[in-house]
Short mmCIF file of C-alpha atoms and ligand atoms in Angstrom, two decimals:
data_model
loop_
_atom_site.label_atom_id
_atom_site.label_comp_id
_atom_site.label_asym_id
_atom_site.label_seq_id
_atom_site.Cartn_x
_atom_site.Cartn_y
_atom_site.Cartn_z
CA UNK A 227 25.44 9.20 -4.93
CA UNK A 228 23.69 7.63 -1.98
CA UNK A 229 21.09 5.11 -3.00
CA UNK A 230 17.69 5.65 -1.48
CA UNK A 231 14.04 5.09 -2.25
CA UNK A 232 12.70 8.14 -4.02
CA UNK A 233 9.19 7.45 -2.81
CA UNK A 234 9.65 7.14 0.95
CA UNK A 235 13.28 8.15 1.34
CA UNK A 236 14.60 5.06 3.08
CA UNK A 237 18.33 4.57 2.63
CA UNK A 238 19.15 1.39 0.73
CA UNK A 239 22.03 -0.84 -0.25
CA UNK A 240 23.58 0.13 -3.56
CA UNK A 241 22.28 -2.98 -5.32
CA UNK A 242 18.80 -2.93 -3.75
CA UNK A 243 16.03 -3.55 -6.26
CA UNK A 244 13.17 -3.03 -3.83
CA UNK A 245 12.78 -0.57 -1.00
CA UNK A 246 12.98 -2.42 2.30
CA UNK A 247 10.53 0.04 3.80
CA UNK A 248 7.75 0.51 1.28
CA UNK A 249 8.41 -2.21 -1.28
CA UNK A 250 8.77 0.13 -4.24
CA UNK A 251 10.83 -1.22 -7.11
CA UNK A 252 14.04 0.83 -7.24
CA UNK A 253 15.41 0.41 -10.74
CA UNK A 254 12.37 1.96 -12.31
CA UNK A 255 11.90 5.43 -10.96
CA UNK A 256 15.04 7.53 -11.31
CA UNK A 257 14.44 7.52 -15.03
CA UNK A 258 10.94 8.77 -15.71
CA UNK A 259 11.22 11.58 -13.20
CA UNK A 260 14.61 12.86 -14.17
CA UNK A 261 13.31 13.23 -17.69
CA UNK A 262 10.27 15.05 -16.33
CA UNK A 263 12.22 17.45 -14.12
CA UNK A 264 13.77 18.90 -17.24
CA UNK A 265 10.46 20.78 -17.46
CA UNK A 266 12.01 23.43 -15.22
CA UNK A 267 15.52 23.38 -16.63
CA UNK A 268 15.30 27.14 -17.32
CA UNK A 269 14.65 27.85 -13.69
CA UNK A 270 17.24 25.33 -12.62
CA UNK A 271 19.80 27.06 -14.78
CA UNK A 272 18.97 30.43 -13.24
CA UNK A 273 19.40 29.11 -9.71
CA UNK A 274 22.69 27.38 -10.43
CA UNK A 275 23.97 30.27 -12.54
CA UNK A 276 27.23 31.65 -11.18
CA UNK A 277 28.01 28.35 -9.55
CA UNK A 278 31.37 27.34 -11.00
CA UNK A 279 30.58 23.69 -10.68
CA UNK A 280 27.23 23.84 -12.36
CA UNK A 281 28.53 22.76 -15.74
CA UNK A 282 30.29 19.74 -14.37
CA UNK A 283 27.26 18.93 -12.30
CA UNK A 284 25.03 19.10 -15.34
CA UNK A 285 27.21 16.63 -17.17
CA UNK A 286 26.97 14.30 -14.22
CA UNK A 287 23.19 14.70 -14.07
CA UNK A 288 22.81 14.00 -17.77
CA UNK A 289 25.02 10.96 -17.38
CA UNK A 290 22.94 9.77 -14.46
CA UNK A 291 19.71 10.35 -16.34
CA UNK A 292 20.96 8.32 -19.32
CA UNK A 293 22.15 5.59 -17.02
CA UNK A 294 18.81 5.49 -15.22
CA UNK A 295 16.99 5.43 -18.55
CA UNK A 296 19.05 2.45 -19.66
CA UNK A 297 18.24 0.72 -16.37
CA UNK A 298 14.57 1.47 -16.86
CA UNK A 299 14.54 -0.01 -20.35
CA UNK A 300 16.27 -3.17 -19.16
CA UNK A 301 13.76 -3.34 -16.31
CA UNK A 302 10.81 -3.02 -18.71
CA UNK A 303 12.25 -5.76 -20.87
CA UNK A 304 12.57 -8.13 -17.96
CA UNK A 305 8.94 -7.73 -16.84
CA UNK A 306 6.74 -10.73 -17.41
CA UNK A 307 3.57 -9.59 -19.15
CA UNK A 308 0.82 -9.99 -16.61
CA UNK A 309 -2.78 -10.24 -17.71
CA UNK A 310 -5.70 -9.56 -15.44
CA UNK A 311 -8.31 -12.06 -16.67
CA UNK A 312 -11.27 -9.85 -15.71
CA UNK A 313 -9.85 -6.75 -17.38
CA UNK A 314 -8.94 -8.82 -20.43
CA UNK A 315 -12.59 -9.72 -21.12
CA UNK A 316 -14.17 -6.30 -20.47
CA UNK A 317 -16.17 -4.73 -23.34
CA UNK A 318 -14.80 -1.87 -25.42
CA UNK A 319 -17.09 1.17 -25.52
CA UNK A 320 -14.98 3.89 -27.07
CA UNK A 321 -12.05 4.65 -29.33
CA UNK A 322 -8.62 4.55 -27.65
CA UNK A 323 -7.68 7.91 -26.10
CA UNK A 324 -5.13 9.41 -23.69
CA UNK A 325 -5.82 10.69 -20.22
CA UNK A 326 -4.38 14.15 -19.51
CA UNK A 327 -1.30 14.59 -17.31
CA UNK A 328 -3.44 16.49 -14.81
CA UNK A 329 -5.49 14.41 -12.37
CA UNK A 330 -8.94 13.15 -13.38
CA UNK A 331 -10.96 12.69 -10.23
CA UNK A 332 -13.81 10.34 -9.37
CA UNK A 333 -17.33 11.63 -9.82
CA UNK A 334 -20.19 10.09 -7.89
CA UNK A 335 -22.92 8.57 -10.03
CA UNK A 336 -26.41 7.20 -9.40
CA UNK A 337 -26.67 3.43 -9.27
CA UNK A 338 -29.46 0.91 -8.80
CA UNK A 339 -29.65 -2.80 -8.11
CA UNK A 340 -32.18 -4.87 -10.03
CA UNK A 341 -32.49 -8.53 -11.09
CA UNK A 342 -29.12 -9.45 -9.61
CA UNK A 343 -27.32 -6.66 -11.44
CA UNK A 344 -25.73 -3.45 -10.17
CA UNK A 345 -26.59 -0.91 -12.85
CA UNK A 346 -25.31 2.52 -13.81
CA UNK A 347 -25.74 4.66 -16.91
CA UNK A 348 -23.26 4.28 -19.75
CA UNK A 349 -23.80 7.98 -20.55
CA UNK A 350 -22.55 8.95 -17.05
CA UNK A 351 -19.38 6.96 -17.62
CA UNK A 352 -18.79 8.37 -21.08
CA UNK A 353 -19.30 11.89 -19.77
CA UNK A 354 -17.11 11.69 -16.64
CA UNK A 355 -14.69 8.85 -17.51
CA UNK A 356 -14.22 7.95 -13.84
CA UNK A 357 -17.16 7.13 -11.55
CA UNK A 358 -17.52 6.19 -7.92
CA UNK A 359 -20.66 4.65 -6.37
CA UNK A 360 -21.66 2.39 -3.51
CA UNK A 361 -23.25 -1.05 -3.50
CA UNK A 362 -25.42 -1.54 -0.45
CA UNK A 363 -27.00 -4.77 0.64
CA UNK A 364 -28.78 -4.91 3.97
CA UNK A 365 -26.19 -3.82 6.48
CA UNK A 366 -23.03 -3.52 4.45
CA UNK A 367 -21.86 -1.05 1.85
CA UNK A 368 -19.04 -1.61 -0.59
CA UNK A 369 -17.48 1.19 -2.65
CA UNK A 370 -17.23 0.54 -6.38
CA UNK A 371 -15.58 2.40 -9.21
CA UNK A 372 -15.83 2.43 -12.98
CA UNK A 373 -13.64 4.07 -15.58
CA UNK A 374 -12.84 3.89 -19.26
CA UNK A 375 -9.35 2.58 -19.95
CA UNK A 376 -7.13 4.22 -22.55
CA UNK A 377 -7.96 1.24 -24.77
CA UNK A 378 -11.62 2.26 -24.52
CA UNK A 379 -12.66 -0.59 -22.21
CA UNK A 380 -15.15 -0.29 -19.36
CA UNK A 381 -13.32 -1.26 -16.18
CA UNK A 382 -15.39 -1.91 -13.06
CA UNK A 383 -13.82 -2.71 -9.71
CA UNK A 384 -14.14 -2.67 -5.95
CA UNK A 385 -12.84 0.74 -4.91
CA UNK A 386 -10.51 -0.29 -2.11
CA UNK A 387 -6.73 -0.32 -1.70
CA UNK A 388 -6.61 -2.69 1.26
CA UNK A 389 -3.15 -1.98 2.74
CA UNK A 390 -3.98 1.67 3.30
CA UNK A 391 -7.79 1.33 3.40
CA UNK A 392 -8.23 4.07 0.87
CA UNK A 393 -11.40 4.08 -1.21
CA UNK A 394 -10.56 6.97 -3.48
CA UNK A 395 -8.31 7.17 -6.51
CA UNK A 396 -7.57 9.46 -9.41
CA UNK A 397 -6.28 8.92 -12.92
CA UNK A 398 -3.22 10.76 -14.11
CA UNK A 399 -1.76 10.11 -17.52
CA UNK A 400 -1.86 6.40 -18.10
CA UNK A 401 -1.94 5.59 -14.40
CA UNK A 402 -4.51 5.00 -11.72
CA UNK A 403 -3.30 6.54 -8.43
CA UNK A 404 -4.38 5.82 -4.85
CA UNK A 405 -5.28 9.12 -3.17
CA UNK A 406 -3.95 7.92 0.15
CA UNK A 407 -0.65 6.18 -0.52
CA UNK A 408 0.11 7.37 -4.04
CA UNK A 409 0.60 3.84 -5.37
CA UNK A 410 0.12 3.75 -9.15
CA UNK A 411 -1.21 1.11 -11.52
CA UNK A 412 -1.60 1.09 -15.30
CA UNK A 413 -5.14 2.13 -16.23
CA UNK A 414 -5.25 -0.42 -19.04
CA UNK A 415 -4.13 -3.50 -17.11
CA UNK A 416 -4.28 -2.58 -13.40
CA UNK A 417 -0.70 -3.86 -13.17
CA UNK A 418 1.33 -2.14 -10.46
CA UNK A 419 3.75 0.61 -11.52
CA UNK A 420 5.06 2.16 -8.32
CA UNK A 421 4.33 2.60 -4.64
CA UNK A 422 3.85 0.34 -1.68
CA UNK A 423 0.43 -1.19 -2.45
CA UNK A 424 1.09 -2.35 -6.03
CA UNK A 425 -0.20 -5.85 -5.32
CA UNK A 426 -3.59 -4.43 -4.38
CA UNK A 427 -5.13 -2.49 -7.24
CA UNK A 428 -8.89 -1.98 -7.10
CA UNK A 429 -10.15 -5.55 -7.56
CA UNK A 430 -11.77 -5.78 -11.00
CA UNK A 431 -15.27 -7.27 -11.21
CA UNK A 432 -16.88 -8.28 -14.51
CA UNK A 433 -19.53 -6.13 -16.17
CA UNK A 434 -21.37 -6.01 -19.47
CA UNK A 435 -23.00 -3.26 -21.52
CA UNK A 436 -26.74 -3.67 -22.05
CA UNK A 437 -28.31 -0.92 -24.15
CA UNK A 438 -27.49 2.37 -22.45
CA UNK A 439 -26.58 0.73 -19.14
CA UNK A 440 -23.61 -1.04 -17.63
CA UNK A 441 -24.46 -4.14 -15.58
CA UNK A 442 -22.14 -5.49 -12.89
CA UNK A 443 -22.81 -8.99 -11.63
CA UNK A 444 -24.18 -8.46 -8.10
CA UNK A 445 -23.03 -11.92 -7.04
CA UNK A 446 -19.38 -11.10 -7.82
CA UNK A 447 -19.60 -7.97 -5.67
CA UNK A 448 -21.63 -9.50 -2.82
CA UNK A 449 -19.16 -12.34 -2.48
CA UNK A 450 -16.10 -10.07 -2.64
CA UNK A 451 -13.70 -10.44 0.29
CA UNK A 452 -10.78 -8.29 1.28
CA UNK A 453 -7.55 -9.72 -0.14
CA UNK A 454 -5.69 -8.99 3.10
CA UNK B 175 13.54 11.40 -8.75
CA UNK B 176 10.47 13.19 -7.52
CA UNK B 177 10.14 16.94 -7.97
CA UNK B 178 10.56 17.38 -4.21
CA UNK B 179 12.67 14.77 -2.48
CA UNK B 180 13.01 14.88 1.29
CA UNK B 181 15.50 12.59 2.95
CA UNK B 182 15.71 11.99 6.67
CA UNK B 183 15.00 15.58 7.59
CA UNK B 184 15.55 16.77 11.17
CA UNK B 185 14.96 20.20 12.71
CA UNK B 186 15.69 20.98 16.32
CA UNK B 187 14.89 24.14 18.25
CA UNK B 188 16.72 25.05 21.44
CA UNK B 189 15.04 27.18 24.05
CA UNK B 190 14.72 27.33 27.81
CA UNK B 191 17.40 24.68 28.25
CA UNK B 192 15.35 22.16 26.27
CA UNK B 193 15.74 20.80 22.77
CA UNK B 194 12.59 20.27 20.70
CA UNK B 195 12.80 17.95 17.71
CA UNK B 196 10.15 19.81 15.68
CA UNK B 197 10.75 17.59 12.64
CA UNK B 198 12.23 14.24 13.48
CA UNK B 199 13.44 12.18 10.54
CA UNK B 200 10.95 12.82 7.74
CA UNK B 201 11.50 11.27 4.31
CA UNK B 202 9.10 11.63 1.43
CA UNK B 203 8.79 12.30 -2.27
CA UNK B 204 6.34 14.66 -3.96
CA UNK B 205 5.78 14.44 -7.70
CA UNK B 206 4.89 17.10 -10.22
CA UNK B 207 1.16 17.77 -10.25
CA UNK B 208 0.38 16.38 -6.81
CA UNK B 209 -1.84 18.21 -4.32
CA UNK B 210 -0.52 17.12 -0.95
CA UNK B 211 -2.31 17.99 2.28
CA UNK B 212 -0.18 17.97 5.43
CA UNK B 213 -2.23 17.38 8.55
CA UNK B 214 -1.41 16.86 12.20
CA UNK B 215 -2.13 18.31 15.61
CA UNK B 216 -0.86 21.72 16.70
CA UNK B 217 2.89 21.60 17.30
CA UNK B 218 3.39 18.45 15.23
CA UNK B 219 5.87 20.23 12.95
CA UNK B 220 3.78 21.06 9.89
CA UNK B 221 4.85 24.67 9.51
CA UNK B 222 8.44 23.79 10.26
CA UNK B 223 8.42 21.16 7.50
CA UNK B 224 6.78 23.55 5.05
CA UNK B 225 9.26 26.37 5.62
CA UNK B 226 12.14 23.92 5.21
CA UNK B 227 10.62 22.75 1.90
CA UNK B 228 10.55 26.37 0.77
CA UNK B 229 14.20 27.03 1.51
CA UNK B 230 13.39 29.36 4.42
CA UNK B 231 14.53 27.23 7.34
CA UNK B 232 17.77 25.31 7.43
CA UNK B 233 17.47 21.73 8.72
CA UNK B 234 19.74 20.37 11.46
CA UNK B 235 20.39 17.34 9.28
CA UNK B 236 18.96 15.59 6.27
CA UNK B 237 18.47 16.75 2.75
CA UNK B 238 15.87 18.36 0.51
CA UNK B 239 16.25 18.40 -3.21
CA UNK B 240 13.86 20.18 -5.53
CA UNK B 241 14.16 19.52 -9.25
CA UNK B 242 17.43 17.77 -8.36
CA UNK B 243 18.83 20.86 -6.65
CA UNK B 244 20.09 20.18 -3.14
CA UNK B 245 18.65 23.41 -1.78
CA UNK B 246 20.58 23.73 1.48
CA UNK B 247 23.89 23.28 -0.28
CA UNK B 248 23.26 26.40 -2.31
CA UNK B 249 24.80 29.71 -1.32
CA UNK B 250 22.40 32.15 0.38
CA UNK B 251 22.18 34.08 -2.87
CA UNK B 252 21.41 31.01 -4.93
CA UNK B 253 18.82 29.95 -2.39
CA UNK B 254 17.06 33.29 -2.75
CA UNK B 255 16.99 32.68 -6.49
CA UNK B 256 15.67 29.19 -5.84
CA UNK B 257 12.77 30.56 -3.80
CA UNK B 258 11.98 33.12 -6.44
CA UNK B 259 12.05 30.62 -9.31
CA UNK B 260 10.44 27.60 -7.71
CA UNK B 261 8.29 28.52 -4.75
CA UNK B 262 5.11 30.50 -4.22
CA UNK B 263 4.20 30.92 -0.55
CA UNK B 264 0.69 31.50 0.73
CA UNK B 265 0.23 32.06 4.44
CA UNK B 266 -2.74 32.30 6.73
CA UNK B 267 -2.04 35.91 7.61
CA UNK B 268 -1.93 37.23 4.09
CA UNK B 269 1.00 39.61 4.58
CA UNK B 270 -0.48 42.16 2.20
CA UNK B 271 0.97 45.61 2.59
CA UNK B 272 -1.88 47.86 3.76
CA UNK B 273 -0.66 51.03 2.04
CA UNK B 274 -0.28 49.44 -1.40
CA UNK B 275 -3.26 48.67 -3.60
CA UNK B 276 -4.11 45.16 -4.76
CA UNK B 277 -2.25 45.46 -8.05
CA UNK B 278 0.88 46.83 -6.36
CA UNK B 279 0.78 44.07 -3.79
CA UNK B 280 0.78 41.45 -6.53
CA UNK B 281 3.69 43.23 -8.22
CA UNK B 282 5.97 43.18 -5.13
CA UNK B 283 7.84 40.00 -6.09
CA UNK B 284 8.46 41.44 -9.55
CA UNK B 285 10.41 44.37 -8.07
CA UNK B 286 13.73 42.71 -8.84
CA UNK B 287 12.72 41.25 -12.19
CA UNK B 288 14.05 42.55 -15.48
CA UNK B 289 10.58 43.10 -16.96
CA UNK B 290 9.51 46.58 -18.01
CA UNK B 291 7.05 48.42 -15.77
CA UNK B 292 4.27 47.91 -18.31
CA UNK B 293 5.00 44.19 -18.58
CA UNK B 294 4.98 43.83 -14.79
CA UNK B 295 1.63 45.53 -14.59
CA UNK B 296 0.19 43.39 -17.34
CA UNK B 297 1.41 40.22 -15.70
CA UNK B 298 -0.08 41.19 -12.33
CA UNK B 299 -3.38 42.09 -14.01
CA UNK B 300 -3.56 38.71 -15.76
CA UNK B 301 -3.06 36.96 -12.44
CA UNK B 302 -5.73 39.07 -10.78
CA UNK B 303 -8.04 38.02 -13.57
CA UNK B 304 -7.12 34.41 -12.92
CA UNK B 305 -8.21 34.72 -9.29
CA UNK B 306 -11.30 36.74 -10.27
CA UNK B 307 -10.24 40.11 -8.83
CA UNK B 308 -9.18 42.20 -11.82
CA UNK B 309 -12.09 44.60 -11.18
CA UNK B 310 -10.73 45.32 -7.68
CA UNK B 311 -7.12 45.94 -8.70
CA UNK B 312 -7.00 49.50 -7.42
CA UNK B 313 -8.54 48.91 -4.01
CA UNK B 314 -6.58 48.79 -0.80
CA UNK B 315 -6.42 45.44 1.06
CA UNK B 316 -8.68 46.64 3.89
CA UNK B 317 -11.41 47.29 1.34
CA UNK B 318 -11.52 43.57 0.53
CA UNK B 319 -13.11 40.61 2.29
CA UNK B 320 -10.91 37.96 3.92
CA UNK B 321 -11.38 35.53 1.04
CA UNK B 322 -10.53 38.24 -1.49
CA UNK B 323 -7.38 39.17 0.41
CA UNK B 324 -6.38 35.52 0.39
CA UNK B 325 -6.89 35.38 -3.36
CA UNK B 326 -4.65 38.43 -3.77
CA UNK B 327 -2.01 36.58 -1.75
CA UNK B 328 -2.38 33.60 -4.09
CA UNK B 329 -2.02 35.81 -7.17
CA UNK B 330 1.13 37.30 -5.65
CA UNK B 331 2.51 33.83 -4.95
CA UNK B 332 2.05 32.94 -8.62
CA UNK B 333 3.67 35.99 -10.12
CA UNK B 334 7.06 34.39 -10.85
CA UNK B 335 5.41 31.24 -12.31
CA UNK B 336 6.68 28.97 -9.54
CA UNK B 337 6.10 25.27 -10.21
CA UNK B 338 5.41 24.72 -6.49
CA UNK B 339 2.94 26.43 -4.18
CA UNK B 340 3.42 26.02 -0.44
CA UNK B 341 0.42 27.09 1.62
CA UNK B 342 0.18 27.20 5.40
CA UNK B 343 -3.45 27.02 6.53
CA UNK B 344 -4.57 29.35 3.77
CA UNK B 345 -8.21 29.06 4.84
CA UNK B 346 -7.55 29.24 8.57
CA UNK B 347 -9.15 32.68 8.90
CA UNK B 348 -12.05 32.15 6.53
CA UNK B 349 -15.61 30.94 6.97
CA UNK B 350 -16.55 27.72 5.24
CA UNK B 351 -18.19 29.23 2.14
CA UNK B 352 -15.27 31.57 1.53
CA UNK B 353 -12.69 28.88 2.15
CA UNK B 354 -14.58 26.70 -0.33
CA UNK B 355 -13.96 29.36 -2.99
CA UNK B 356 -10.27 29.62 -2.12
CA UNK B 357 -9.93 25.83 -2.25
CA UNK B 358 -11.65 25.74 -5.64
CA UNK B 359 -8.99 28.15 -6.83
CA UNK B 360 -6.15 25.97 -5.52
CA UNK B 361 -7.81 22.93 -7.04
CA UNK B 362 -8.10 24.63 -10.42
CA UNK B 363 -4.43 25.64 -10.34
CA UNK B 364 -3.52 22.08 -9.43
CA UNK B 365 -5.57 20.71 -12.34
CA UNK B 366 -3.65 23.08 -14.60
CA UNK B 367 -0.47 21.31 -13.49
CA UNK B 368 0.60 23.27 -10.41
CA UNK B 369 2.13 21.22 -7.60
CA UNK B 370 0.52 22.23 -4.30
CA UNK B 371 1.62 21.39 -0.75
CA UNK B 372 -0.82 22.66 1.85
CA UNK B 373 -0.87 22.53 5.63
CA UNK B 374 -4.47 22.39 6.77
CA UNK B 375 -6.56 21.65 9.83
CA UNK B 376 -9.79 21.69 7.88
CA UNK B 377 -11.47 18.34 7.07
CA UNK B 378 -13.38 20.09 4.30
CA UNK B 379 -10.14 20.89 2.48
CA UNK B 380 -8.85 17.33 2.38
CA UNK B 381 -11.18 16.30 -0.43
CA UNK B 382 -9.27 18.64 -2.76
CA UNK B 383 -5.96 16.93 -2.12
CA UNK B 384 -4.65 13.96 -4.08
CA UNK B 385 -2.64 12.76 -1.09
CA UNK B 386 -2.68 13.33 2.63
CA UNK B 387 0.38 13.22 4.84
CA UNK B 388 -0.02 13.13 8.59
CA UNK B 389 2.60 14.38 11.03
CA UNK B 390 2.76 13.27 14.63
CA UNK B 391 5.50 14.58 16.90
CA UNK B 392 7.58 15.53 13.89
CA UNK B 393 7.29 12.14 12.19
CA UNK B 394 5.12 10.81 9.38
CA UNK B 395 2.34 8.56 10.56
CA UNK B 396 -0.37 6.45 8.98
CA UNK B 397 -1.05 5.69 5.36
CA UNK B 398 0.55 2.98 3.35
CA UNK B 399 3.99 3.51 4.72
CA UNK B 400 2.95 2.33 8.14
CA UNK B 401 0.74 -0.43 6.76
CA UNK B 402 3.51 -1.83 4.55
CA UNK B 403 6.05 -2.29 7.32
N1 ATP C 108 11.17 29.46 16.08
C1 ATP C 108 10.97 28.49 17.00
N2 ATP C 108 11.70 28.44 18.11
C2 ATP C 108 11.50 27.45 19.03
N3 ATP C 108 10.60 26.46 18.89
C3 ATP C 108 9.84 26.45 17.79
C4 ATP C 108 9.97 27.46 16.78
N4 ATP C 108 9.08 27.19 15.79
C5 ATP C 108 8.43 26.07 16.15
N5 ATP C 108 8.87 25.63 17.35
C6 ATP C 108 8.42 24.41 18.03
O1 ATP C 108 8.51 23.33 17.14
C7 ATP C 108 7.37 22.48 17.22
C8 ATP C 108 6.66 22.40 15.87
O2 ATP C 108 6.15 23.68 15.53
P1 ATP C 108 5.37 23.98 14.19
O3 ATP C 108 5.09 25.44 14.14
O4 ATP C 108 6.07 23.36 13.07
O5 ATP C 108 4.02 23.18 14.44
P2 ATP C 108 2.66 23.17 13.58
O6 ATP C 108 2.35 21.77 13.30
O7 ATP C 108 2.76 24.07 12.44
O8 ATP C 108 1.61 23.73 14.63
P3 ATP C 108 0.29 24.63 14.40
O9 ATP C 108 -0.80 23.70 14.15
O10 ATP C 108 0.13 25.35 15.71
O11 ATP C 108 0.55 25.61 13.31
C9 ATP C 108 6.52 23.05 18.33
O12 ATP C 108 6.84 22.35 19.51
C10 ATP C 108 6.95 24.49 18.43
O13 ATP C 108 6.80 24.98 19.72
MG1 MG C 109 1.76 25.85 11.88
#
């Protein structure tokens, strides 16, 4: 089987670990998706029905899936555990929960700036899980986002994926996804999972819960600079 | 692998002594549950790409696999089965048959299914309910508004439970309020897990998509892919 990047399609050397075009890690994806595609195995069977080779092919596919799974597990094992220091210290506001497999989109929320804090309502966050709002100071405006991680933490961040200049994201399962380039990061840690902009998750900024409000340090946002 | 995997796809058309490379080396992956908007100027190859994704238009070279099936290596018969099982098409011109009522139009793709007549009818009715038209099941298409006709076309596209919907400018003929309703319907289906790939010119529609892909002269342009090079 030809080796190629399943995200952008670029043909790659057999041993390649990263796509030379988009930077996606290669060893990781085959696995998760081939397990998922079994969702339509009924339909697949119907289409391939009558094809003499289909049985043999299935055995090959199962073999490949197992092989990819093994590769994926080895890959997971070899990952250094990365900790985002801002995310690490964020307050917990709810019980752990799971995001659905269908996309959860950003909802815009009212926000105000007072006493050096950017403030939004905790109730808005609890209701919608994923918020998007703007911080404006004088001439410039910076998009911000807030969501609840699956661990129940409030995560606040600058809502920009610099390589593709996207400012909008959605959450799907345990991943945060860039609406423009499809890069994914873990919702709990903001560590990159797949896609070309993994090194540039929304940049987390610290916040605290005060009564029924969430306060983001205005200074941290005002002094934020693009990473590239 | 992604649900839809496109690898180095090329389509050429020959006419008037010239060769047009309508799609010129496109590679991309689309995952289950995505809502992908394909944009690009007129003639950039959007419709050509979409029909190739749906197994309707054989590429000159390159490969498309859907659910790990290499669709252009199937026999013609298998490919027809593939379209029936995996793909729901929605076009701008709704292709409703004028002499059949709404319910019968939705039932067309079930003609070759093994379901009983009653089961077919029930299934079509449920889908009409899903798109909010069950009370108009017995009308003829020309007794419906443009947006309603489009929703009938969507119900028909869904009748074989395809995991993928391919739509070519489904709101192209509709005013903005009506197209808003049609887009809400697509968005709801997508949230229920349906993978949607939609060609659209309409800025207003892009906000419903989870990813936008831009074609220029038959090639992908913009986005992260360009930025990462
Ligand atoms: N059947 C055909 N025979 C010859 N040339 C074709 C055929 N279909 C498309 N083309 C050419 O291929 C190119 C891409 O056409 P395509 O219909 O894919 O564009 P499009 O992006 O869908 O445009 P539009 O916005 O008008 O719908 C154009 O140059 C077109 O003229
Ligand atoms: Mg077209």
